Tab-separated table of C-alpha atoms in Angstrom:
chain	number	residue	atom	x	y	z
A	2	UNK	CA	-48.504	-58.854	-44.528
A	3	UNK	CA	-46.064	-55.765	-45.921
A	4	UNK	CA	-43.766	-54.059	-43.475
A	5	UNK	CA	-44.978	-50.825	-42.595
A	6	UNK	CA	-42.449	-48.260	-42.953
A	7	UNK	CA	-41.529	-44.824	-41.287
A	8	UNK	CA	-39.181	-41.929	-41.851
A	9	UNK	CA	-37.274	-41.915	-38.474
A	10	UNK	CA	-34.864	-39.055	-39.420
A	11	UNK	CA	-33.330	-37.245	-42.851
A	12	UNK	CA	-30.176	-35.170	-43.091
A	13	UNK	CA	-28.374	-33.102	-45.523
A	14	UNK	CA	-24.797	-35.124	-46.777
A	15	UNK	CA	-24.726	-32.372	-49.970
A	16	UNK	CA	-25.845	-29.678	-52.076
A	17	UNK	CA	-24.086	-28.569	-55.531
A	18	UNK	CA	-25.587	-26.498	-58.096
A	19	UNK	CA	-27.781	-29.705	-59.664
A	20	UNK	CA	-29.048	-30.935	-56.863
A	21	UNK	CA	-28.823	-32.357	-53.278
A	22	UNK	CA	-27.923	-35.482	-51.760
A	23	UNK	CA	-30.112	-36.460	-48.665
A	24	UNK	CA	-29.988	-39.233	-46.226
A	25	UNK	CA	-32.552	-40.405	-44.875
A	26	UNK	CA	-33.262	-43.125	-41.699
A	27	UNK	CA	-35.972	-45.962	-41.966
A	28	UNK	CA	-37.764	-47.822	-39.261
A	29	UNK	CA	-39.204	-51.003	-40.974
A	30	UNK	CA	-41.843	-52.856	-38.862
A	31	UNK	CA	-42.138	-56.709	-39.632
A	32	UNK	CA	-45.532	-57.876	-38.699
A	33	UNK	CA	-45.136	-61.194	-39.499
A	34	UNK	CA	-44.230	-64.483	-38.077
A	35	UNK	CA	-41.147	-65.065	-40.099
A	36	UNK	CA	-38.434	-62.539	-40.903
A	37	UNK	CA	-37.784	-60.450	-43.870
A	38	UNK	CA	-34.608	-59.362	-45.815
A	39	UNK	CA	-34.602	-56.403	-47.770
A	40	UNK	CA	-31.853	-57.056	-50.105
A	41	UNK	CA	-32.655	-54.097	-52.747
A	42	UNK	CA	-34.092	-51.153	-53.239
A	43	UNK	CA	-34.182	-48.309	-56.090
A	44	UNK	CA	-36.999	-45.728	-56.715
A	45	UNK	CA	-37.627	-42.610	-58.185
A	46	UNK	CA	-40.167	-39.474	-58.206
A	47	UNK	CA	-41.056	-38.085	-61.676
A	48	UNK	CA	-44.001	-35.162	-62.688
A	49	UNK	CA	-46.775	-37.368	-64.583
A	50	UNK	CA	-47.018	-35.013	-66.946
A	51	UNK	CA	-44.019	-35.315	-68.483
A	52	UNK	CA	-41.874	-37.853	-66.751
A	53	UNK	CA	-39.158	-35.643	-65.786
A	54	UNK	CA	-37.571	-36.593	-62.558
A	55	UNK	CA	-38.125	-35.030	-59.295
A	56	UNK	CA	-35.968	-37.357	-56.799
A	57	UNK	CA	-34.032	-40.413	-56.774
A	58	UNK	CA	-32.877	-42.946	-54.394
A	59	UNK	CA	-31.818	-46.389	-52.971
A	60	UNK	CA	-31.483	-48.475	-50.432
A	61	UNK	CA	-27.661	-48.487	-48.693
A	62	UNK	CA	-27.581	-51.567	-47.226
A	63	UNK	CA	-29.556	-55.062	-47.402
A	64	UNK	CA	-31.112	-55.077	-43.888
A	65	UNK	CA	-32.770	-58.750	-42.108
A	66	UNK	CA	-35.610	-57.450	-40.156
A	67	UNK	CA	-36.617	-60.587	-37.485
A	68	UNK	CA	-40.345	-61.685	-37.045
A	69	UNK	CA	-42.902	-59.156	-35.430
A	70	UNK	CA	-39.600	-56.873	-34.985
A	71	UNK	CA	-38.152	-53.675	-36.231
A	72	UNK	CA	-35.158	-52.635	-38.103
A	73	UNK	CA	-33.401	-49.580	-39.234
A	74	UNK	CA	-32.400	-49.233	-42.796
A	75	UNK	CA	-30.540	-46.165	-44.502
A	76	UNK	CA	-31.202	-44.635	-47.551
A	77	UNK	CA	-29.921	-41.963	-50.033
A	78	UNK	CA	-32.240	-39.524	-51.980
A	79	UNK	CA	-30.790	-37.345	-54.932
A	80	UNK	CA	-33.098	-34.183	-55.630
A	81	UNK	CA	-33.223	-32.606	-58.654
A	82	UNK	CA	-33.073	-28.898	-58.460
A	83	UNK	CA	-34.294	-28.863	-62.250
A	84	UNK	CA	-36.991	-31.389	-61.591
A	85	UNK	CA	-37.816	-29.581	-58.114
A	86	UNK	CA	-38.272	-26.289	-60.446
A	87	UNK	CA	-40.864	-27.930	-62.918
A	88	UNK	CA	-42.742	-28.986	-60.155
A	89	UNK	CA	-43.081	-25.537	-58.338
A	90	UNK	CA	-43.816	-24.140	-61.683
A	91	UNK	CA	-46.639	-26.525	-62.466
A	92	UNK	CA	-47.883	-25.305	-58.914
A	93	UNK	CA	-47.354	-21.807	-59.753
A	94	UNK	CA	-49.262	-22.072	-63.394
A	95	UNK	CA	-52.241	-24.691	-62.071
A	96	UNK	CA	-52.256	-24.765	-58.117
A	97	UNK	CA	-51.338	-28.378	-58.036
A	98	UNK	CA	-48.620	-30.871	-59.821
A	99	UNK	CA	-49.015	-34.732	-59.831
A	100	UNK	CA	-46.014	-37.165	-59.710
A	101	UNK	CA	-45.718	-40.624	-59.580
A	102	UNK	CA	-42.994	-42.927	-57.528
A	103	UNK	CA	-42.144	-46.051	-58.680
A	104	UNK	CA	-39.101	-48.777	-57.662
A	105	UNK	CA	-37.797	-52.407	-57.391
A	106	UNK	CA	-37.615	-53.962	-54.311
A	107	UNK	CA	-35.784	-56.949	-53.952
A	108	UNK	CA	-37.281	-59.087	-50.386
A	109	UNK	CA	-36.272	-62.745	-49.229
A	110	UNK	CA	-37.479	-64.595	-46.449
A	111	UNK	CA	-35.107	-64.232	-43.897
A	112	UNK	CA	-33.240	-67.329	-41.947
């Protein structure tokens, strides 16, 4: 079965003129009989319409979440303020923008 995931917490570690840098706190729920390592994981949030990115992230540390157990993992997120402006003015123009998120994850079965 897949781990269900929740945002536990998020935090502000910077802002410069081209972005921010967020942090963000995981609970992963295991809900199977065997445990599960998380050893990698990378994403990003672009506008469909013409790929430019909205956000960007990864996972900070491989984390071993036991059988039928949680875990906490931590994670960066980079947001584009560029990419954050195409989006509001795709809202502005049509009432709506679409994005996509895609990633590698990198999962073992746990010892």
């Amino acid at each position: 079965q897949d781990p269900i995931v929740s945002l536990k917490m998020m935090w502000i570690q910077s802002i410069t003129r081209k972005g921010a840098t967020l942090n963000i706190r995981l609970s992963i729920y295991n809900p199977n009989t065997f445990p599960l390592e998380i050893k990698s994981l990378t994403y990003k949030a672009s506008k469909t319409s013409d790929g430019v990115e909205i956000a960007s992230g990864k996972l900070q540390d491989s984390i071993l979440v036991l059988a039928e157990e949680s875990g906490v993992a931590n994670a960066s997120v980079v947001i584009s303020f560029g990419g954050l402006g195409a989006a509001s003015k795709s809202i502005a123009r049509r009432g709506k923008t679409e994005f996509e998120i895609g990633g590698m994850i990198s999962i073992g079965v746990g010892a």
